[in-house]
Amino acid sequence: MITLPIYDMVILPGVNFYFKKEILQKMHIATANTEEDVMFLMLRTEQERDKMKPDDFYPIGITGKIESIDDEGNISVKVKDRVDISDIEVTSEQISVTASTRPGKADISEDEVIDKLDQIRDRMLQFAQGFQWGVWAKGFILHWKSINEIVCAMSGYFNLANDEKYAILEVDSERQRIELIEKVIYEFIEMSKIRDEAVTAQKETHEQVYRESAIKKQIDFLQKQLDEMHPENVSDVRKFENRLNASGMNPEARKEADKVLNRMKQEGKNSHEYGILYDYMDFITSLSWKKEDAVDVNLSEAEEILNEQHYGLKKAKDRIIQQMAVMGLNKKQSGSILLFVGAPGTGKTSIGQSIAKALHREYVRISLGGIRDEAEIRGHRRTYVGAMPGRLMEGVKRSGTSNPVIVLDEVDKLSKDYSGDPASALLEVLDPEQNSNFTDHYMNVPYDLSDVLFVCTANSIDTIPEPLLNRMEVIPFPGYTAIEKFQIAKKHLIPKTLMNMGIKAQHLKITDDALRKIIDDYTMEAGVRGLKKQIDNLSRYAAVKLVKGEHKSITVNEKKVSEYLGRKAMRHESILEKKMPGVVTGLAWTRAGGDILFIETSLSKGTGKVVITGQLGDVMKESAQIAISLVKSMFPKEAEILAESDLHIHVPSGAVPKDGPSAGITLVTALSSLVMGKTVSPEYAMTGEVSLRGKIMPIGGLPEKLMAAQRAGIRKVFIPFDNVDDLEEVAKEVKDKLEIIPVKEVREVLKQVVK
Ligand code: ADP
């Protein structure tokens, strides 16, 4: 008898069982013959033949007889009885056992078995129908002649543990076994159904997702075509949806925008909030969210552009080119923040525009003059009625890019009040550490300003808050000399004006002499704004004549200037008129550049009182006190008169506030001249702080002051000796025309002028 161990299979009496010949070899069984008895022993766990031990076997096995062996070695066994086995012996050659047939309990009628078989077959057929393999399986199912056969055939598919499979064999009661089998089969069917449903459901969900996205794409496509055909019908919501999709917004901004857009959908056009939501969406989708690539700057081209548009300004231009070079090396689009400081009309703003052109970037000018409210820079929260974005983001929007050159004009004119400090908001804007996440209150989402190149302008650094000033690099714009103004007018202002007015160059000529006269007699400024205005006036006047046909072409010479522009406006003669004792010309530095000022002093009968007028600041008032004390100590005799008179010190123009210590020497000279009753020649002007001991100390704004002196027709200027180094900054033309006398002591001045 052949003894064959089997694992994880259910073989039951009455069935035909097949196995391959190779299995015999694996079990060290040489051959098998027809009619030979076979015994199948069930293994508890899968085990190699050489390692099998008696304990590895379940106590019930099953016997059969080989019915046939075909040419390919397939062995067919007719299974007969269950057997109780004992005395198992495993050697390397064979496995021998003692076996006795184990009787079953025939407790179910044949009819009932047939009924059950039919039912199982029906259920199986029904189940198989739903599958592609159903047709093929149907043949099998119909051939099943006993329930045991079904179990044997299907046991590989049942999801049963080895123990559970053995349990089917073990049951003695026929009825119980059939019921157990029924349960296993029906469970198998249900499990398969559920698995199938799950797979189908999963498949369906996937299909649905693909379908949905395909439908959406089609809708988008069709909608786009419709929109193109009827642009007037594109709804606000769709317009913004399209803009949002194209915007490249950061996720945070996109979330906020989607939220607002949803509200817009919900509220509908008739809601009073719709307008607010619309404005927000319009703003946020008009901003450029895409990062622009840094373009390599061609420095010589940039230099050319700067020179083309502005005459002179060498130092400023050099510094700008350096900045561009550094930005290029760092591959950055922004760098240190330049602050152009100088009088109005000196080209600060317009050179900002040239920087943008040289860098091939957009230019935006934001005027900060008079801003008091932080919200003007950072925007109002949207809860606020009439909320708007701040000027900064509004400017970025206007530029249409994310890397414009922004000129922040008049940073010195920011003021502070109860509604917050605009300077602190500006600080954040200009801080490279913070500005990549700048959040405008209105937008409520961060925007990256780190690629924006900021340039600031101011007339003076005095009123710029320290922390803001520390962020910037000051570049002075000291103003232009007459020769520079002449060149600027010839090369830039006149051609521009003519072009703007549509006058051809050959129809209106302004002679060089006429131009000089305009500069000298009709303007008195550091910059060229007034000059530009006069050229405009003159051109307008000429335009009328040309249009009326009075002349075909006009040449404005020196004589015609007064005809066109009226009588000359400036006061040179009066400056050089002989003055009374006690009046001296000083030099001042104001927001409008350098200027000359007069110190007037007079005595009247009185008791030694001192009156100071002309809106002088505290520092200047102190200078006046120092001057009085100094004069008293230097000229004790002559100064006795001060004790019995009232002294009046006045500095015209009375409406313009003045301050600073640099009028010290002028005050001392005026008082000395007064007490000594001697006049000071009007060709002199002076500047310098004075100590109580008569030392002259350095002052600021020397180039501007000397330029103003030269403009005003002054010939000789006293300057503090310690300012001599600053003369390097002064244009040669100015130095050539002035006699500049550096002095260390008050006495040196008095010796020369109060004689
Ligand atoms: P600021 O900003 O210093 O007040 P602007 O830049 O507004 O002065 O200049 C006023 C006008 O003068 C502008 O039309 C400008 O083009 C012109 N301008 C100033 N400086 C120069 C210069 N160096 N070369 C050519 N034009 C100049």
PDB file of C-alpha atoms in Angstrom, residues 54-268:
ATOM      1  CA  PRO A  54       4.735  10.749  13.656  1.00  0.00           C
ATOM      2  CA  ASP A  55       3.341  13.763  15.520  1.00  0.00           C
ATOM      3  CA  ASP A  56       3.020  15.724  12.314  1.00  0.00           C
ATOM      4  CA  PHE A  57      -0.055  13.741  11.269  1.00  0.00           C
ATOM      5  CA  TYR A  58      -3.719  14.123  12.154  1.00  0.00           C
ATOM      6  CA  PRO A  59      -5.219  10.923  13.647  1.00  0.00           C
ATOM      7  CA  ILE A  60      -7.690  10.363  10.794  1.00  0.00           C
ATOM      8  CA  GLY A  61      -6.590   9.491   7.293  1.00  0.00           C
ATOM      9  CA  ILE A  62      -8.376   8.196   4.235  1.00  0.00           C
ATOM     10  CA  THR A  63      -7.925   5.195   1.957  1.00  0.00           C
ATOM     11  CA  GLY A  64      -8.459   4.614  -1.714  1.00  0.00           C
ATOM     12  CA  LYS A  65      -7.560   2.500  -4.693  1.00  0.00           C
ATOM     13  CA  ILE A  66      -5.638   3.494  -7.803  1.00  0.00           C
ATOM     14  CA  GLU A  67      -8.029   3.265 -10.697  1.00  0.00           C
ATOM     15  CA  SER A  68      -5.830   4.296 -13.561  1.00  0.00           C
ATOM     16  CA  ILE A  69      -2.478   5.812 -14.521  1.00  0.00           C
ATOM     17  CA  ASP A  70      -2.380   7.600 -17.860  1.00  0.00           C
ATOM     18  CA  ASP A  71       0.554   8.072 -20.236  1.00  0.00           C
ATOM     19  CA  GLU A  72       1.494  11.387 -18.702  1.00  0.00           C
ATOM     20  CA  GLY A  73       1.673   9.836 -15.257  1.00  0.00           C
ATOM     21  CA  ASN A  74      -1.549  11.256 -13.830  1.00  0.00           C
ATOM     22  CA  ILE A  75      -2.820   8.887 -11.209  1.00  0.00           C
ATOM     23  CA  SER A  76      -6.520   8.616 -10.514  1.00  0.00           C
ATOM     24  CA  VAL A  77      -7.638   7.296  -7.156  1.00  0.00           C
ATOM     25  CA  LYS A  78     -11.104   6.281  -6.093  1.00  0.00           C
ATOM     26  CA  VAL A  79     -11.355   7.388  -2.475  1.00  0.00           C
ATOM     27  CA  LYS A  80     -13.039   4.892  -0.155  1.00  0.00           C
ATOM     28  CA  ASP A  81     -13.039   5.161   3.638  1.00  0.00           C
ATOM     29  CA  ARG A  82     -11.923   7.282   6.501  1.00  0.00           C
ATOM     30  CA  VAL A  83      -9.473   5.449   8.750  1.00  0.00           C
ATOM     31  CA  ASP A  84      -8.258   5.878  12.319  1.00  0.00           C
ATOM     32  CA  ILE A  85      -4.536   5.613  12.281  1.00  0.00           C
ATOM     33  CA  SER A  86      -2.108   4.659  14.959  1.00  0.00           C
ATOM     34  CA  ASP A  87       1.449   3.428  15.410  1.00  0.00           C
ATOM     35  CA  ILE A  88       2.848   5.754  12.826  1.00  0.00           C
ATOM     36  CA  GLU A  89       6.428   5.000  11.921  1.00  0.00           C
ATOM     37  CA  VAL A  90       8.465   7.245   9.699  1.00  0.00           C
ATOM     38  CA  THR A  91      11.723   5.985   8.241  1.00  0.00           C
ATOM     39  CA  SER A  92      13.702   7.285   5.363  1.00  0.00           C
ATOM     40  CA  GLU A  93      12.237   4.598   3.112  1.00  0.00           C
ATOM     41  CA  GLN A  94       8.633   4.553   4.106  1.00  0.00           C
ATOM     42  CA  ILE A  95       5.855   5.671   6.370  1.00  0.00           C
ATOM     43  CA  SER A  96       3.978   2.761   7.934  1.00  0.00           C
ATOM     44  CA  VAL A  97       0.850   2.926  10.052  1.00  0.00           C
ATOM     45  CA  THR A  98      -1.802   0.764  11.578  1.00  0.00           C
ATOM     46  CA  ALA A  99      -5.188   1.796  10.213  1.00  0.00           C
ATOM     47  CA  SER A 100      -8.748   0.763  10.994  1.00  0.00           C
ATOM     48  CA  THR A 101     -11.802   1.933   9.111  1.00  0.00           C
ATOM     49  CA  ARG A 102     -13.708   4.620  10.915  1.00  0.00           C
ATOM     50  CA  PRO A 103     -17.436   4.229  10.514  1.00  0.00           C
ATOM     51  CA  GLY A 104     -19.557   7.219   9.694  1.00  0.00           C
ATOM     52  CA  LYS A 105     -23.038   7.959  10.900  1.00  0.00           C
ATOM     53  CA  ALA A 106     -25.547   7.720   8.033  1.00  0.00           C
ATOM     54  CA  ASP A 107     -28.092  10.031   9.627  1.00  0.00           C
ATOM     55  CA  ILE A 108     -29.426  11.748   6.513  1.00  0.00           C
ATOM     56  CA  SER A 109     -31.675  10.336   3.812  1.00  0.00           C
ATOM     57  CA  GLU A 110     -30.559  10.021   0.194  1.00  0.00           C
ATOM     58  CA  ASP A 111     -33.345  12.312  -0.983  1.00  0.00           C
ATOM     59  CA  GLU A 112     -32.344  14.965   1.423  1.00  0.00           C
ATOM     60  CA  VAL A 113     -28.735  14.749   0.266  1.00  0.00           C
ATOM     61  CA  ILE A 114     -29.863  15.067  -3.351  1.00  0.00           C
ATOM     62  CA  ASP A 115     -31.996  18.103  -2.468  1.00  0.00           C
ATOM     63  CA  LYS A 116     -29.085  19.750  -0.771  1.00  0.00           C
ATOM     64  CA  LEU A 117     -26.780  18.941  -3.660  1.00  0.00           C
ATOM     65  CA  ASP A 118     -29.239  20.516  -6.069  1.00  0.00           C
ATOM     66  CA  GLN A 119     -29.518  23.593  -3.942  1.00  0.00           C
ATOM     67  CA  ILE A 120     -25.759  23.973  -3.718  1.00  0.00           C
ATOM     68  CA  ARG A 121     -25.384  23.463  -7.445  1.00  0.00           C
ATOM     69  CA  ASP A 122     -28.031  26.087  -8.160  1.00  0.00           C
ATOM     70  CA  ARG A 123     -26.409  28.604  -5.883  1.00  0.00           C
ATOM     71  CA  MET A 124     -23.027  27.936  -7.442  1.00  0.00           C
ATOM     72  CA  LEU A 125     -24.383  28.234 -10.969  1.00  0.00           C
ATOM     73  CA  GLN A 126     -26.138  31.449 -10.109  1.00  0.00           C
ATOM     74  CA  PHE A 127     -22.989  32.800  -8.576  1.00  0.00           C
ATOM     75  CA  ALA A 128     -20.780  31.741 -11.476  1.00  0.00           C
ATOM     76  CA  GLN A 129     -23.087  33.467 -13.935  1.00  0.00           C
ATOM     77  CA  GLY A 130     -21.831  36.879 -12.917  1.00  0.00           C
ATOM     78  CA  PHE A 131     -18.308  36.044 -14.002  1.00  0.00           C
ATOM     79  CA  GLN A 132     -16.513  35.666 -17.263  1.00  0.00           C
ATOM     80  CA  TRP A 133     -15.354  32.224 -16.187  1.00  0.00           C
ATOM     81  CA  GLY A 134     -18.994  31.310 -15.426  1.00  0.00           C
ATOM     82  CA  VAL A 135     -19.549  29.512 -18.749  1.00  0.00           C
ATOM     83  CA  TRP A 136     -16.489  27.383 -18.282  1.00  0.00           C
ATOM     84  CA  ALA A 137     -17.341  26.643 -14.621  1.00  0.00           C
ATOM     85  CA  LYS A 138     -20.894  25.684 -15.489  1.00  0.00           C
ATOM     86  CA  GLY A 139     -19.690  22.423 -17.116  1.00  0.00           C
ATOM     87  CA  PHE A 140     -17.912  21.419 -13.943  1.00  0.00           C
ATOM     88  CA  ILE A 141     -20.703  22.318 -11.639  1.00  0.00           C
ATOM     89  CA  LEU A 142     -23.202  20.266 -13.591  1.00  0.00           C
ATOM     90  CA  HIS A 143     -20.888  17.273 -13.402  1.00  0.00           C
ATOM     91  CA  TRP A 144     -20.610  17.306  -9.657  1.00  0.00           C
ATOM     92  CA  LYS A 145     -22.340  14.200  -8.466  1.00  0.00           C
ATOM     93  CA  SER A 146     -21.836  14.472  -4.741  1.00  0.00           C
ATOM     94  CA  ILE A 147     -21.367  17.068  -2.133  1.00  0.00           C
ATOM     95  CA  ASN A 148     -18.024  15.516  -1.216  1.00  0.00           C
ATOM     96  CA  GLU A 149     -16.861  15.983  -4.753  1.00  0.00           C
ATOM     97  CA  ILE A 150     -17.678  19.651  -4.617  1.00  0.00           C
ATOM     98  CA  VAL A 151     -15.674  20.065  -1.464  1.00  0.00           C
ATOM     99  CA  CYS A 152     -12.675  18.234  -2.841  1.00  0.00           C
ATOM    100  CA  ALA A 153     -12.725  20.242  -6.063  1.00  0.00           C
ATOM    101  CA  MET A 154     -13.195  23.569  -4.370  1.00  0.00           C
ATOM    102  CA  SER A 155     -11.115  23.103  -1.253  1.00  0.00           C
ATOM    103  CA  GLY A 156      -8.171  25.013  -2.775  1.00  0.00           C
ATOM    104  CA  TYR A 157     -10.408  28.053  -3.160  1.00  0.00           C
ATOM    105  CA  PHE A 158     -12.045  27.986   0.241  1.00  0.00           C
ATOM    106  CA  ASN A 159     -10.513  30.418   2.560  1.00  0.00           C
ATOM    107  CA  LEU A 160     -10.152  27.793   5.324  1.00  0.00           C
ATOM    108  CA  ALA A 161      -7.283  27.057   7.675  1.00  0.00           C
ATOM    109  CA  ASN A 162      -5.749  23.567   7.567  1.00  0.00           C
ATOM    110  CA  ASP A 163      -7.477  22.700  10.857  1.00  0.00           C
ATOM    111  CA  GLU A 164     -10.867  23.730   9.468  1.00  0.00           C
ATOM    112  CA  LYS A 165     -10.326  21.557   6.434  1.00  0.00           C
ATOM    113  CA  TYR A 166      -9.454  18.578   8.607  1.00  0.00           C
ATOM    114  CA  ALA A 167     -12.540  19.259  10.714  1.00  0.00           C
ATOM    115  CA  ILE A 168     -14.718  18.443   7.685  1.00  0.00           C
ATOM    116  CA  LEU A 169     -13.067  15.053   7.419  1.00  0.00           C
ATOM    117  CA  GLU A 170     -13.296  14.422  11.101  1.00  0.00           C
ATOM    118  CA  VAL A 171     -17.078  14.769  11.509  1.00  0.00           C
ATOM    119  CA  ASP A 172     -18.755  11.357  11.876  1.00  0.00           C
ATOM    120  CA  SER A 173     -22.344  12.414  11.344  1.00  0.00           C
ATOM    121  CA  GLU A 174     -23.168  12.565   7.644  1.00  0.00           C
ATOM    122  CA  ARG A 175     -25.778  15.283   8.201  1.00  0.00           C
ATOM    123  CA  GLN A 176     -23.400  17.381  10.250  1.00  0.00           C
ATOM    124  CA  ARG A 177     -20.709  17.127   7.643  1.00  0.00           C
ATOM    125  CA  ILE A 178     -23.097  18.138   4.864  1.00  0.00           C
ATOM    126  CA  GLU A 179     -24.310  21.087   6.894  1.00  0.00           C
ATOM    127  CA  LEU A 180     -20.730  22.112   7.580  1.00  0.00           C
ATOM    128  CA  ILE A 181     -19.939  21.875   3.898  1.00  0.00           C
ATOM    129  CA  GLU A 182     -23.050  23.878   3.024  1.00  0.00           C
ATOM    130  CA  LYS A 183     -21.923  26.596   5.403  1.00  0.00           C
ATOM    131  CA  VAL A 184     -18.419  26.676   3.938  1.00  0.00           C
ATOM    132  CA  ILE A 185     -19.737  26.853   0.380  1.00  0.00           C
ATOM    133  CA  TYR A 186     -22.312  29.547   1.056  1.00  0.00           C
ATOM    134  CA  GLU A 187     -19.781  31.558   2.981  1.00  0.00           C
ATOM    135  CA  PHE A 188     -17.399  31.233   0.088  1.00  0.00           C
ATOM    136  CA  ILE A 189     -20.068  32.488  -2.315  1.00  0.00           C
ATOM    137  CA  GLU A 190     -20.937  35.469  -0.129  1.00  0.00           C
ATOM    138  CA  MET A 191     -17.307  36.332   0.485  1.00  0.00           C
ATOM    139  CA  SER A 192     -16.609  36.181  -3.225  1.00  0.00           C
ATOM    140  CA  LYS A 193     -19.620  38.359  -3.914  1.00  0.00           C
ATOM    141  CA  ILE A 194     -18.528  40.964  -1.379  1.00  0.00           C
ATOM    142  CA  ARG A 195     -15.001  40.965  -2.677  1.00  0.00           C
ATOM    143  CA  ASP A 196     -16.316  41.332  -6.161  1.00  0.00           C
ATOM    144  CA  GLU A 197     -18.617  44.165  -5.142  1.00  0.00           C
ATOM    145  CA  ALA A 198     -15.756  45.946  -3.382  1.00  0.00           C
ATOM    146  CA  VAL A 199     -13.538  45.616  -6.422  1.00  0.00           C
ATOM    147  CA  THR A 200     -16.332  46.846  -8.648  1.00  0.00           C
ATOM    148  CA  ALA A 201     -17.109  49.697  -6.307  1.00  0.00           C
ATOM    149  CA  GLN A 202     -13.488  50.679  -6.206  1.00  0.00           C
ATOM    150  CA  LYS A 203     -13.299  50.455  -9.933  1.00  0.00           C
ATOM    151  CA  GLU A 204     -16.407  52.561 -10.205  1.00  0.00           C
ATOM    152  CA  THR A 205     -15.008  55.235  -7.903  1.00  0.00           C
ATOM    153  CA  HIS A 206     -11.883  55.396  -9.991  1.00  0.00           C
ATOM    154  CA  GLU A 207     -13.878  55.523 -13.127  1.00  0.00           C
ATOM    155  CA  GLN A 208     -16.014  58.264 -11.668  1.00  0.00           C
ATOM    156  CA  VAL A 209     -12.979  60.338 -10.801  1.00  0.00           C
ATOM    157  CA  TYR A 210     -11.537  59.982 -14.289  1.00  0.00           C
ATOM    158  CA  ARG A 211     -14.882  60.727 -15.761  1.00  0.00           C
ATOM    159  CA  GLU A 212     -15.378  63.771 -13.628  1.00  0.00           C
ATOM    160  CA  SER A 213     -12.047  65.262 -14.549  1.00  0.00           C
ATOM    161  CA  ALA A 214     -12.643  64.509 -18.221  1.00  0.00           C
ATOM    162  CA  ILE A 215     -16.045  66.210 -18.049  1.00  0.00           C
ATOM    163  CA  LYS A 216     -14.541  69.216 -16.283  1.00  0.00           C
ATOM    164  CA  LYS A 217     -11.870  69.547 -18.921  1.00  0.00           C
ATOM    165  CA  GLN A 218     -14.471  69.410 -21.631  1.00  0.00           C
ATOM    166  CA  ILE A 219     -16.629  72.000 -19.878  1.00  0.00           C
ATOM    167  CA  ASP A 220     -13.611  74.275 -19.512  1.00  0.00           C
ATOM    168  CA  PHE A 221     -12.775  73.883 -23.129  1.00  0.00           C
ATOM    169  CA  LEU A 222     -16.309  74.529 -24.318  1.00  0.00           C
ATOM    170  CA  GLN A 223     -16.726  77.412 -21.875  1.00  0.00           C
ATOM    171  CA  LYS A 224     -13.542  78.991 -23.155  1.00  0.00           C
ATOM    172  CA  GLN A 225     -14.793  78.764 -26.697  1.00  0.00           C
ATOM    173  CA  LEU A 226     -18.118  80.298 -25.690  1.00  0.00           C
ATOM    174  CA  ASP A 227     -16.346  83.045 -23.747  1.00  0.00           C
ATOM    175  CA  GLU A 228     -14.232  83.849 -26.750  1.00  0.00           C
ATOM    176  CA  MET A 229     -17.317  84.061 -28.951  1.00  0.00           C
ATOM    177  CA  HIS A 230     -19.177  86.287 -26.484  1.00  0.00           C
ATOM    178  CA  PRO A 231     -16.721  88.081 -24.259  1.00  0.00           C
ATOM    179  CA  GLU A 232     -19.496  90.397 -23.088  1.00  0.00           C
ATOM    180  CA  ASN A 233     -21.251  87.484 -21.407  1.00  0.00           C
ATOM    181  CA  VAL A 234     -18.359  86.256 -19.329  1.00  0.00           C
ATOM    182  CA  SER A 235     -19.603  86.361 -15.787  1.00  0.00           C
ATOM    183  CA  ASP A 236     -17.600  88.042 -13.060  1.00  0.00           C
ATOM    184  CA  VAL A 237     -17.107  84.798 -11.231  1.00  0.00           C
ATOM    185  CA  ARG A 238     -15.863  83.000 -14.296  1.00  0.00           C
ATOM    186  CA  LYS A 239     -13.669  85.917 -15.240  1.00  0.00           C
ATOM    187  CA  PHE A 240     -12.000  85.752 -11.831  1.00  0.00           C
ATOM    188  CA  GLU A 241     -11.799  81.972 -11.930  1.00  0.00           C
ATOM    189  CA  ASN A 242      -9.909  82.203 -15.194  1.00  0.00           C
ATOM    190  CA  ARG A 243      -7.675  84.925 -13.865  1.00  0.00           C
ATOM    191  CA  LEU A 244      -7.008  82.954 -10.677  1.00  0.00           C
ATOM    192  CA  ASN A 245      -6.019  79.863 -12.613  1.00  0.00           C
ATOM    193  CA  ALA A 246      -3.607  81.856 -14.693  1.00  0.00           C
ATOM    194  CA  SER A 247      -2.209  83.870 -11.797  1.00  0.00           C
ATOM    195  CA  GLY A 248       0.359  81.524 -10.264  1.00  0.00           C
ATOM    196  CA  MET A 249      -0.669  82.750  -6.823  1.00  0.00           C
ATOM    197  CA  ASN A 250       0.932  81.284  -3.705  1.00  0.00           C
ATOM    198  CA  PRO A 251      -1.235  78.662  -1.926  1.00  0.00           C
ATOM    199  CA  GLU A 252      -2.099  80.970   0.962  1.00  0.00           C
ATOM    200  CA  ALA A 253      -3.322  83.701  -1.341  1.00  0.00           C
ATOM    201  CA  ARG A 254      -5.156  81.199  -3.489  1.00  0.00           C
ATOM    202  CA  LYS A 255      -7.019  79.916  -0.458  1.00  0.00           C
ATOM    203  CA  GLU A 256      -8.148  83.395   0.503  1.00  0.00           C
ATOM    204  CA  ALA A 257      -9.088  84.232  -3.079  1.00  0.00           C
ATOM    205  CA  ASP A 258     -11.112  81.041  -3.418  1.00  0.00           C
ATOM    206  CA  LYS A 259     -12.887  81.894  -0.197  1.00  0.00           C
ATOM    207  CA  VAL A 260     -13.826  85.344  -1.433  1.00  0.00           C
ATOM    208  CA  LEU A 261     -14.856  83.972  -4.804  1.00  0.00           C
ATOM    209  CA  ASN A 262     -17.138  81.462  -3.107  1.00  0.00           C
ATOM    210  CA  ARG A 263     -18.709  84.267  -1.116  1.00  0.00           C
ATOM    211  CA  MET A 264     -19.213  86.136  -4.333  1.00  0.00           C
ATOM    212  CA  LYS A 265     -21.029  83.139  -5.790  1.00  0.00           C
ATOM    213  CA  GLN A 266     -23.201  82.794  -2.702  1.00  0.00           C
ATOM    214  CA  GLU A 267     -24.006  86.467  -2.282  1.00  0.00           C
ATOM    215  CA  GLY A 268     -24.985  87.077  -5.883  1.00  0.00           C
TER     216      GLY A 268
END
